Amino acid sequence: IQHDLLAAIDAADGLDGLESVRVSALGKQGSVTALLKTLGGMSPDERLVQGPRIQGLREAVTTALAERKALLERAVLDARLARETIDMTLPADALPAGTIHPVSQVMDELAEIFADLGFAVATGPEIEDDWYNFSALNIPETHPARAMHDTFYFPEGGEGEKKMLLRTHTSPVQIRAMQAAGGDKPIRIIAPGRTYRSDSDATHTPMFHQIEGLVIDKGITLGHLKWTLETFLRAFFERDDVVLRLRPSYFPFTEPSAEIDVGYTLVNGKRVIGGSEGWMEVLGSGMVHRKVIAAGGYDPDLWQGFAFGCGIDRLAMLKYGMDDLRAFFDGDARWLKHYGFSA
Ligand code: PHE
């Protein structure tokens, strides 16, 4: 019986077959179990002889079963490993990747260009009070510029509470930067960010992006302003033939003020930045008004500065050739795939 059982165990070529052999030997009705049961009916002498033999049989069968089982399990594992090998030399599937939004791309480009010119990046809140957004920038309560800005106001608070609004431009960061610097240090910052006006058509969206620039130092002149903007625009449009035109203008917070036009050339009916066939307005600028320097905590008799502000979305459209600003903020994946940048 031992010989037969060991042969059956050896012959079992699967775990299920082996289990059947185990049941046939050691199960309740198994042949070895049956032999063990006979021990009870034996005389002590007989049991002394047969006991070790039957126990020996049981141990031999148990050991053989365990060894065979380990062998078969090992074979199953080997087969699975063989089946599941990975060819590490095959190219991996590409992960679905998003794109960098043109506005983010342009913000990064601007920060990089201005970093080379020694400008740090400053930020301010999008929810402002009317002092930072208007009064400190020399736009008093009754000033028509307040109406011109199509401001989103929050519902009025109680008596004496600040009037809160969504900032209509990044210029309040001028005041915040001056306050943070403490009135006695030169400043060179840009402040990119979201701005809001109640306006919407192909070139205006209620939320849009501006970048503010502010330099405060001693002996700053319009010449510094012009050189800085020319250097910036040439770097941004990646052309040495970018020509600037300073057009006298008016902003309450700068005096004198100038709007900056860049020249373009018509190539196959399309406007290409560079040359001077025509002019396109790109930013507002000027020498920081004495009252604004004072509102920022600087002495206007000692410190001068220039400031500029421009639409980031507009810059992106000009450089990368989109024509509808609203598409910037629709979140259409096809548009983002087409105009977005890879990381
Ligand atoms: N804040 C102005 C605007 O939104 C732009 C500007 C900034 C003009 C700084 C002059 C100086 O139109």
mmCIF file of C-alpha atoms and ligand atoms in Angstrom:
data_model
loop_
_atom_site.group_PDB
_atom_site.id
_atom_site.type_symbol
_atom_site.label_atom_id
_atom_site.label_comp_id
_atom_site.label_asym_id
_atom_site.label_seq_id
_atom_site.Cartn_x
_atom_site.Cartn_y
_atom_site.Cartn_z
ATOM 1 C CA ILE A 1 0.000 0.000 0.000
ATOM 2 C CA GLN A 2 2.876 2.405 0.750
ATOM 3 C CA HIS A 3 4.392 1.675 -2.629
ATOM 4 C CA ASP A 4 1.087 2.241 -4.402
ATOM 5 C CA LEU A 5 0.369 5.484 -2.567
ATOM 6 C CA LEU A 6 3.841 6.909 -3.169
ATOM 7 C CA ALA A 7 3.537 6.020 -6.831
ATOM 8 C CA ALA A 8 0.147 7.750 -7.012
ATOM 9 C CA ILE A 9 1.608 10.834 -5.329
ATOM 10 C CA ASP A 10 4.503 10.901 -7.803
ATOM 11 C CA ALA A 11 2.093 10.503 -10.679
ATOM 12 C CA ALA A 12 -0.181 13.356 -9.620
ATOM 13 C CA ASP A 13 0.551 16.134 -12.118
ATOM 14 C CA GLY A 14 -1.762 18.760 -10.713
ATOM 15 C CA LEU A 15 -2.745 20.094 -7.312
ATOM 16 C CA ASP A 16 -6.306 18.789 -7.709
ATOM 17 C CA GLY A 17 -5.071 15.267 -8.539
ATOM 18 C CA LEU A 18 -2.750 15.347 -5.560
ATOM 19 C CA GLU A 19 -5.607 16.402 -3.286
ATOM 20 C CA SER A 20 -7.626 13.367 -4.460
ATOM 21 C CA VAL A 21 -4.737 11.090 -3.560
ATOM 22 C CA ARG A 22 -4.498 12.732 -0.147
ATOM 23 C CA VAL A 23 -8.205 12.211 0.528
ATOM 24 C CA SER A 24 -7.995 8.584 -0.647
ATOM 25 C CA ALA A 25 -5.213 7.942 1.866
ATOM 26 C CA LEU A 26 -5.674 10.281 4.834
ATOM 27 C CA GLY A 27 -9.309 11.363 4.461
ATOM 28 C CA LYS A 28 -12.110 10.048 6.668
ATOM 29 C CA GLN A 29 -12.643 7.076 4.380
ATOM 30 C CA GLY A 30 -8.978 6.911 3.393
ATOM 31 C CA SER A 31 -6.950 3.694 3.242
ATOM 32 C CA VAL A 32 -4.351 4.847 5.773
ATOM 33 C CA THR A 33 -7.066 6.154 8.082
ATOM 34 C CA ALA A 34 -8.747 2.750 7.859
ATOM 35 C CA LEU A 35 -5.511 1.023 8.853
ATOM 36 C CA LEU A 36 -5.074 3.366 11.800
ATOM 37 C CA LYS A 37 -8.580 2.480 12.944
ATOM 38 C CA THR A 38 -7.660 -1.241 13.040
ATOM 39 C CA LEU A 39 -5.100 -0.522 15.768
ATOM 40 C CA GLY A 40 -7.920 -0.195 18.319
ATOM 41 C CA GLY A 41 -9.019 -3.804 17.789
ATOM 42 C CA MET A 42 -5.569 -5.332 18.092
ATOM 43 C CA SER A 43 -3.999 -7.141 21.017
ATOM 44 C CA PRO A 44 -1.248 -5.166 22.771
ATOM 45 C CA ASP A 45 1.437 -7.399 21.267
ATOM 46 C CA GLU A 46 0.071 -7.048 17.783
ATOM 47 C CA ARG A 47 -0.297 -3.271 18.257
ATOM 48 C CA LEU A 48 3.346 -3.027 19.348
ATOM 49 C CA VAL A 49 4.370 -4.460 15.990
ATOM 50 C CA GLN A 50 1.746 -2.915 13.711
ATOM 51 C CA GLY A 51 1.550 0.519 15.423
ATOM 52 C CA PRO A 52 4.978 1.817 14.312
ATOM 53 C CA ARG A 53 4.487 0.355 10.824
ATOM 54 C CA ILE A 54 1.160 2.091 10.263
ATOM 55 C CA GLN A 55 2.409 5.344 11.819
ATOM 56 C CA GLY A 56 5.493 5.054 9.600
ATOM 57 C CA LEU A 57 3.250 4.630 6.586
ATOM 58 C CA ARG A 58 1.240 7.675 7.568
ATOM 59 C CA GLU A 59 4.371 9.773 8.005
ATOM 60 C CA ALA A 60 5.853 8.613 4.709
ATOM 61 C CA VAL A 61 2.633 9.434 2.880
ATOM 62 C CA THR A 62 2.284 12.819 4.620
ATOM 63 C CA THR A 63 5.874 13.782 3.789
ATOM 64 C CA ALA A 64 5.537 12.639 0.180
ATOM 65 C CA LEU A 65 2.321 14.635 -0.185
ATOM 66 C CA ALA A 66 3.958 17.796 1.178
ATOM 67 C CA GLU A 67 6.997 17.450 -1.060
ATOM 68 C CA ARG A 68 4.917 16.812 -4.121
ATOM 69 C CA LYS A 69 2.664 19.729 -3.268
ATOM 70 C CA ALA A 70 5.599 22.109 -2.944
ATOM 71 C CA LEU A 71 6.928 20.874 -6.274
ATOM 72 C CA LEU A 72 3.619 21.363 -8.064
ATOM 73 C CA GLU A 73 3.093 24.815 -6.544
ATOM 74 C CA ARG A 74 6.553 25.794 -7.641
ATOM 75 C CA ALA A 75 5.728 24.642 -11.168
ATOM 76 C CA VAL A 76 2.540 26.697 -11.183
ATOM 77 C CA LEU A 77 4.479 29.762 -10.027
ATOM 78 C CA ASP A 78 7.210 29.231 -12.622
ATOM 79 C CA ALA A 79 4.625 28.938 -15.349
ATOM 80 C CA ARG A 80 2.974 32.176 -14.226
ATOM 81 C CA LEU A 81 6.285 34.020 -14.030
ATOM 82 C CA ALA A 82 7.167 32.846 -17.514
ATOM 83 C CA ARG A 83 3.810 33.996 -18.810
ATOM 84 C CA GLU A 84 4.025 37.406 -17.136
ATOM 85 C CA THR A 85 7.554 38.459 -18.000
ATOM 86 C CA ILE A 86 7.875 42.112 -18.986
ATOM 87 C CA ASP A 87 10.151 43.167 -21.793
ATOM 88 C CA MET A 88 11.880 46.133 -20.214
ATOM 89 C CA THR A 89 13.310 47.201 -23.558
ATOM 90 C CA LEU A 90 9.871 47.928 -25.054
ATOM 91 C CA PRO A 91 8.872 51.627 -25.085
ATOM 92 C CA ALA A 92 6.367 52.473 -22.345
ATOM 93 C CA ASP A 93 2.835 53.592 -23.138
ATOM 94 C CA ALA A 94 2.674 57.373 -23.073
ATOM 95 C CA LEU A 95 0.776 58.776 -20.083
ATOM 96 C CA PRO A 96 -2.046 61.055 -21.119
ATOM 97 C CA ALA A 97 -0.537 64.476 -20.412
ATOM 98 C CA GLY A 98 -2.254 67.855 -20.267
ATOM 99 C CA THR A 99 -0.765 71.032 -21.704
ATOM 100 C CA ILE A 100 0.413 74.274 -20.212
ATOM 101 C CA HIS A 101 -2.160 76.991 -20.805
ATOM 102 C CA PRO A 102 -0.866 79.836 -23.018
ATOM 103 C CA VAL A 103 -1.516 82.298 -20.171
ATOM 104 C CA SER A 104 0.640 80.261 -17.774
ATOM 105 C CA GLN A 105 3.266 79.875 -20.462
ATOM 106 C CA VAL A 106 3.408 83.633 -21.085
ATOM 107 C CA MET A 107 3.473 84.374 -17.328
ATOM 108 C CA ASP A 108 6.495 82.083 -17.021
ATOM 109 C CA GLU A 109 8.183 83.766 -19.990
ATOM 110 C CA LEU A 110 7.548 87.206 -18.473
ATOM 111 C CA ALA A 111 8.869 86.207 -15.052
ATOM 112 C CA GLU A 112 11.994 84.827 -16.698
ATOM 113 C CA ILE A 113 12.633 87.907 -18.832
ATOM 114 C CA PHE A 114 12.141 90.277 -15.917
ATOM 115 C CA ALA A 115 14.211 88.122 -13.586
ATOM 116 C CA ASP A 116 17.128 88.735 -15.958
ATOM 117 C CA LEU A 117 16.503 92.471 -15.485
ATOM 118 C CA GLY A 118 16.529 92.123 -11.699
ATOM 119 C CA PHE A 119 12.761 92.166 -11.069
ATOM 120 C CA ALA A 120 11.217 89.995 -8.360
ATOM 121 C CA VAL A 121 7.659 88.671 -8.574
ATOM 122 C CA ALA A 122 5.136 90.237 -6.176
ATOM 123 C CA THR A 123 1.516 89.340 -5.592
ATOM 124 C CA GLY A 124 -1.566 90.913 -4.083
ATOM 125 C CA PRO A 125 -5.121 89.822 -3.316
ATOM 126 C CA GLU A 126 -7.764 89.581 -6.036
ATOM 127 C CA ILE A 127 -10.353 90.787 -3.536
ATOM 128 C CA GLU A 128 -9.242 94.321 -2.763
ATOM 129 C CA ASP A 129 -10.691 97.279 -0.960
ATOM 130 C CA ASP A 130 -11.345 100.485 -2.816
ATOM 131 C CA TRP A 131 -8.466 102.277 -1.142
ATOM 132 C CA TYR A 132 -5.806 100.027 -2.726
ATOM 133 C CA ASN A 133 -7.617 99.683 -6.023
ATOM 134 C CA PHE A 134 -8.526 103.358 -6.414
ATOM 135 C CA SER A 135 -7.879 105.966 -3.700
ATOM 136 C CA ALA A 136 -4.204 105.192 -3.091
ATOM 137 C CA LEU A 137 -3.730 105.281 -6.864
ATOM 138 C CA ASN A 138 -4.988 108.858 -6.994
ATOM 139 C CA ILE A 139 -8.463 107.878 -8.167
ATOM 140 C CA PRO A 140 -10.726 109.635 -5.623
ATOM 141 C CA GLU A 141 -14.333 108.662 -4.959
ATOM 142 C CA THR A 142 -15.775 111.050 -7.515
ATOM 143 C CA HIS A 143 -13.217 110.336 -10.228
ATOM 144 C CA PRO A 144 -14.720 109.273 -13.592
ATOM 145 C CA ALA A 145 -12.041 106.554 -13.864
ATOM 146 C CA ARG A 146 -13.929 104.596 -11.202
ATOM 147 C CA ALA A 147 -16.937 104.373 -13.463
ATOM 148 C CA MET A 148 -14.737 103.570 -16.468
ATOM 149 C CA HIS A 149 -13.427 100.461 -14.763
ATOM 150 C CA ASP A 150 -16.752 98.537 -14.750
ATOM 151 C CA THR A 151 -15.964 97.351 -11.252
ATOM 152 C CA PHE A 152 -17.442 94.254 -9.628
ATOM 153 C CA TYR A 153 -18.297 95.422 -6.108
ATOM 154 C CA PHE A 154 -19.232 93.209 -3.194
ATOM 155 C CA PRO A 155 -22.485 94.080 -1.421
ATOM 156 C CA GLU A 156 -21.881 97.067 0.892
ATOM 157 C CA GLY A 157 -20.889 96.318 4.455
ATOM 158 C CA GLY A 158 -21.914 98.424 7.427
ATOM 159 C CA GLU A 159 -21.118 102.077 8.114
ATOM 160 C CA GLY A 160 -17.390 102.763 8.081
ATOM 161 C CA GLU A 161 -16.547 99.363 6.623
ATOM 162 C CA LYS A 162 -14.237 99.112 3.664
ATOM 163 C CA LYS A 163 -15.815 98.792 0.250
ATOM 164 C CA MET A 164 -14.615 95.484 -1.167
ATOM 165 C CA LEU A 165 -14.280 94.722 -4.859
ATOM 166 C CA LEU A 166 -12.564 92.450 -7.369
ATOM 167 C CA ARG A 167 -9.436 94.324 -8.369
ATOM 168 C CA THR A 168 -9.859 95.956 -11.770
ATOM 169 C CA HIS A 169 -6.123 96.047 -12.449
ATOM 170 C CA THR A 170 -2.858 94.866 -10.893
ATOM 171 C CA SER A 171 -1.884 98.446 -9.952
ATOM 172 C CA PRO A 172 -2.910 98.035 -6.256
ATOM 173 C CA VAL A 173 0.135 95.749 -5.962
ATOM 174 C CA GLN A 174 2.238 98.907 -6.512
ATOM 175 C CA ILE A 175 0.968 100.239 -3.187
ATOM 176 C CA ARG A 176 1.334 96.894 -1.415
ATOM 177 C CA ALA A 177 4.908 96.470 -2.705
ATOM 178 C CA MET A 178 5.880 99.944 -1.519
ATOM 179 C CA GLN A 179 4.330 99.359 1.900
ATOM 180 C CA ALA A 180 6.102 95.993 2.186
ATOM 181 C CA ALA A 181 9.456 97.575 1.303
ATOM 182 C CA GLY A 182 9.054 100.063 4.132
ATOM 183 C CA GLY A 183 9.631 103.397 2.384
ATOM 184 C CA ASP A 184 13.414 103.334 2.320
ATOM 185 C CA LYS A 185 14.550 100.709 -0.198
ATOM 186 C CA PRO A 186 14.611 100.592 -3.995
ATOM 187 C CA ILE A 187 11.958 98.347 -5.568
ATOM 188 C CA ARG A 188 11.943 96.363 -8.770
ATOM 189 C CA ILE A 189 8.933 94.068 -9.077
ATOM 190 C CA ILE A 190 6.495 92.613 -11.533
ATOM 191 C CA ALA A 191 3.066 91.494 -10.396
ATOM 192 C CA PRO A 192 1.226 89.132 -12.719
ATOM 193 C CA GLY A 193 -2.273 87.997 -11.834
ATOM 194 C CA ARG A 194 -6.001 87.884 -12.395
ATOM 195 C CA THR A 195 -8.045 91.045 -12.759
ATOM 196 C CA TYR A 196 -11.778 91.598 -13.246
ATOM 197 C CA ARG A 197 -14.055 93.944 -15.113
ATOM 198 C CA SER A 198 -17.679 93.618 -16.084
ATOM 199 C CA ASP A 199 -17.056 93.367 -19.818
ATOM 200 C CA SER A 200 -17.300 90.619 -22.436
ATOM 201 C CA ASP A 201 -16.697 90.375 -26.174
ATOM 202 C CA ALA A 202 -14.112 88.810 -28.505
ATOM 203 C CA THR A 203 -11.274 90.763 -26.902
ATOM 204 C CA HIS A 204 -12.634 91.197 -23.344
ATOM 205 C CA THR A 205 -13.541 88.646 -20.689
ATOM 206 C CA PRO A 206 -14.844 89.485 -17.178
ATOM 207 C CA MET A 207 -11.723 87.819 -15.773
ATOM 208 C CA PHE A 208 -8.455 88.504 -17.498
ATOM 209 C CA HIS A 209 -4.762 88.702 -16.649
ATOM 210 C CA GLN A 210 -2.476 91.668 -16.246
ATOM 211 C CA ILE A 211 1.115 92.142 -15.367
ATOM 212 C CA GLU A 212 2.195 95.194 -13.418
ATOM 213 C CA GLY A 213 5.730 96.497 -13.287
ATOM 214 C CA LEU A 214 7.087 98.886 -10.685
ATOM 215 C CA VAL A 215 10.501 100.433 -10.200
ATOM 216 C CA ILE A 216 11.170 102.795 -7.310
ATOM 217 C CA ASP A 217 14.604 104.259 -6.802
ATOM 218 C CA LYS A 218 16.448 107.551 -6.713
ATOM 219 C CA GLY A 219 16.967 109.347 -10.009
ATOM 220 C CA ILE A 220 14.645 107.208 -12.130
ATOM 221 C CA THR A 221 13.665 108.806 -15.444
ATOM 222 C CA LEU A 222 11.473 108.142 -18.456
ATOM 223 C CA GLY A 223 14.625 106.872 -20.171
ATOM 224 C CA HIS A 224 14.765 103.916 -17.757
ATOM 225 C CA LEU A 225 11.124 103.192 -18.504
ATOM 226 C CA LYS A 226 11.654 103.183 -22.247
ATOM 227 C CA TRP A 227 14.791 101.037 -22.138
ATOM 228 C CA THR A 228 13.170 98.506 -19.833
ATOM 229 C CA LEU A 229 10.037 98.128 -21.934
ATOM 230 C CA GLU A 230 12.005 97.957 -25.176
ATOM 231 C CA THR A 231 14.313 95.292 -23.745
ATOM 232 C CA PHE A 232 11.349 93.367 -22.390
ATOM 233 C CA LEU A 233 9.303 93.482 -25.625
ATOM 234 C CA ARG A 234 12.286 92.492 -27.784
ATOM 235 C CA ALA A 235 12.962 89.529 -25.533
ATOM 236 C CA PHE A 236 9.282 88.562 -25.397
ATOM 237 C CA PHE A 237 8.677 88.690 -29.149
ATOM 238 C CA GLU A 238 12.166 87.310 -29.776
ATOM 239 C CA ARG A 239 12.973 89.989 -32.366
ATOM 240 C CA ASP A 240 15.544 92.789 -32.387
ATOM 241 C CA ASP A 241 13.452 94.888 -34.755
ATOM 242 C CA VAL A 242 10.637 95.545 -32.263
ATOM 243 C CA VAL A 243 10.032 99.309 -32.351
ATOM 244 C CA LEU A 244 8.257 101.187 -29.562
ATOM 245 C CA ARG A 245 6.196 104.334 -29.797
ATOM 246 C CA LEU A 246 5.435 106.275 -26.642
ATOM 247 C CA ARG A 247 2.086 108.020 -27.030
ATOM 248 C CA PRO A 248 1.185 110.660 -24.426
ATOM 249 C CA SER A 249 -1.774 109.443 -22.419
ATOM 250 C CA TYR A 250 -3.464 109.791 -19.080
ATOM 251 C CA PHE A 251 -3.594 107.573 -16.008
ATOM 252 C CA PRO A 252 -4.394 109.088 -12.602
ATOM 253 C CA PHE A 253 -1.495 107.191 -10.988
ATOM 254 C CA THR A 254 1.271 108.214 -13.388
ATOM 255 C CA GLU A 255 2.502 111.624 -14.494
ATOM 256 C CA PRO A 256 3.497 111.879 -17.238
ATOM 257 C CA SER A 257 1.734 108.864 -18.705
ATOM 258 C CA ALA A 258 2.420 107.095 -21.943
ATOM 259 C CA GLU A 259 0.724 104.368 -23.845
ATOM 260 C CA ILE A 260 3.191 102.054 -25.523
ATOM 261 C CA ASP A 261 2.546 100.967 -29.092
ATOM 262 C CA VAL A 262 4.636 98.352 -30.865
ATOM 263 C CA GLY A 263 5.202 98.465 -34.582
ATOM 264 C CA TYR A 264 4.078 95.664 -36.860
ATOM 265 C CA THR A 265 4.607 94.671 -40.465
ATOM 266 C CA LEU A 266 1.948 93.160 -42.697
ATOM 267 C CA VAL A 267 3.018 89.747 -43.973
ATOM 268 C CA ASN A 268 0.412 88.170 -46.285
ATOM 269 C CA GLY A 269 -2.198 90.403 -44.689
ATOM 270 C CA LYS A 270 -1.259 89.320 -41.166
ATOM 271 C CA ARG A 271 0.232 91.583 -38.548
ATOM 272 C CA VAL A 272 3.691 90.480 -37.497
ATOM 273 C CA ILE A 273 5.386 92.307 -34.617
ATOM 274 C CA GLY A 274 8.522 94.124 -35.794
ATOM 275 C CA GLY A 275 9.115 97.064 -38.115
ATOM 276 C CA SER A 276 6.789 100.052 -38.205
ATOM 277 C CA GLU A 277 4.157 99.719 -40.933
ATOM 278 C CA GLY A 278 1.444 100.049 -38.339
ATOM 279 C CA TRP A 279 1.110 100.407 -34.576
ATOM 280 C CA MET A 280 -0.596 98.354 -31.939
ATOM 281 C CA GLU A 281 -1.207 99.439 -28.360
ATOM 282 C CA VAL A 282 0.240 96.945 -25.893
ATOM 283 C CA LEU A 283 0.636 98.626 -22.540
ATOM 284 C CA GLY A 284 0.053 101.589 -20.278
ATOM 285 C CA SER A 285 2.883 103.220 -18.385
ATOM 286 C CA GLY A 286 4.278 106.338 -16.845
ATOM 287 C CA MET A 287 6.279 107.900 -14.062
ATOM 288 C CA VAL A 288 4.710 107.046 -10.724
ATOM 289 C CA HIS A 289 2.626 110.010 -9.499
ATOM 290 C CA ARG A 290 3.974 111.829 -6.418
ATOM 291 C CA LYS A 291 0.726 111.151 -4.592
ATOM 292 C CA VAL A 292 1.041 107.413 -5.276
ATOM 293 C CA ILE A 293 4.649 107.352 -4.061
ATOM 294 C CA ALA A 294 3.452 109.095 -0.888
ATOM 295 C CA ALA A 295 0.507 106.675 -0.493
ATOM 296 C CA GLY A 296 3.024 103.815 -0.627
ATOM 297 C CA GLY A 297 4.962 105.366 2.258
ATOM 298 C CA TYR A 298 7.870 106.826 0.252
ATOM 299 C CA ASP A 299 9.009 110.449 0.215
ATOM 300 C CA PRO A 300 8.326 111.720 -3.334
ATOM 301 C CA ASP A 301 11.033 114.375 -2.976
ATOM 302 C CA LEU A 302 13.644 111.626 -2.659
ATOM 303 C CA TRP A 303 12.212 108.700 -4.607
ATOM 304 C CA GLN A 304 10.999 108.438 -8.178
ATOM 305 C CA GLY A 305 9.778 105.530 -10.187
ATOM 306 C CA PHE A 306 8.048 104.213 -13.230
ATOM 307 C CA ALA A 307 5.210 101.755 -13.588
ATOM 308 C CA PHE A 308 3.569 99.871 -16.392
ATOM 309 C CA GLY A 309 0.680 97.508 -16.817
ATOM 310 C CA CYS A 310 -0.447 95.314 -19.623
ATOM 311 C CA GLY A 311 -2.773 92.492 -20.520
ATOM 312 C CA ILE A 312 -1.090 89.099 -20.436
ATOM 313 C CA ASP A 313 -3.852 87.497 -22.481
ATOM 314 C CA ARG A 314 -3.378 90.155 -25.150
ATOM 315 C CA LEU A 315 0.365 89.471 -25.226
ATOM 316 C CA ALA A 316 -0.307 85.741 -25.611
ATOM 317 C CA MET A 317 -2.723 86.383 -28.495
ATOM 318 C CA LEU A 318 -0.181 88.590 -30.260
ATOM 319 C CA LYS A 319 2.709 86.169 -29.854
ATOM 320 C CA TYR A 320 0.896 82.895 -30.495
ATOM 321 C CA GLY A 321 -1.814 83.990 -32.910
ATOM 322 C CA MET A 322 -5.145 83.300 -31.221
ATOM 323 C CA ASP A 323 -7.969 85.621 -32.170
ATOM 324 C CA ASP A 324 -10.777 85.062 -29.665
ATOM 325 C CA LEU A 325 -9.958 85.808 -26.046
ATOM 326 C CA ARG A 326 -13.068 84.000 -24.783
ATOM 327 C CA ALA A 327 -11.626 80.675 -25.975
ATOM 328 C CA PHE A 328 -8.829 81.124 -23.405
ATOM 329 C CA PHE A 329 -11.238 80.421 -20.575
ATOM 330 C CA ASP A 330 -13.729 77.982 -22.134
ATOM 331 C CA GLY A 331 -11.690 74.958 -21.059
ATOM 332 C CA ASP A 332 -12.203 73.237 -24.442
ATOM 333 C CA ALA A 333 -9.719 70.353 -24.437
ATOM 334 C CA ARG A 334 -9.230 70.594 -28.228
ATOM 335 C CA TRP A 335 -8.253 74.261 -27.966
ATOM 336 C CA LEU A 336 -5.897 73.505 -25.088
ATOM 337 C CA LYS A 337 -4.306 70.668 -27.034
ATOM 338 C CA HIS A 338 -3.795 72.916 -30.037
ATOM 339 C CA TYR A 339 -2.555 76.081 -28.318
ATOM 340 C CA GLY A 340 -1.167 74.615 -25.098
ATOM 341 C CA PHE A 341 2.503 73.974 -24.473
ATOM 342 C CA SER A 342 4.059 70.709 -23.442
ATOM 343 C CA ALA A 343 5.649 70.654 -20.038
HETATM 344 N N1 PHE B 1 -3.539 99.942 -14.530
HETATM 345 C C1 PHE B 1 -3.619 100.433 -15.878
HETATM 346 C C2 PHE B 1 -4.741 99.686 -16.599
HETATM 347 O O1 PHE B 1 -5.258 98.737 -16.113
HETATM 348 C C3 PHE B 1 -2.313 100.186 -16.614
HETATM 349 C C4 PHE B 1 -1.170 100.972 -16.057
HETATM 350 C C5 PHE B 1 -0.373 100.463 -15.068
HETATM 351 C C6 PHE B 1 -0.872 102.270 -16.536
HETATM 352 C C7 PHE B 1 0.709 101.167 -14.557
HETATM 353 C C8 PHE B 1 0.175 102.960 -16.047
HETATM 354 C C9 PHE B 1 0.979 102.427 -15.065
HETATM 355 O O2 PHE B 1 -5.136 100.102 -17.677
#
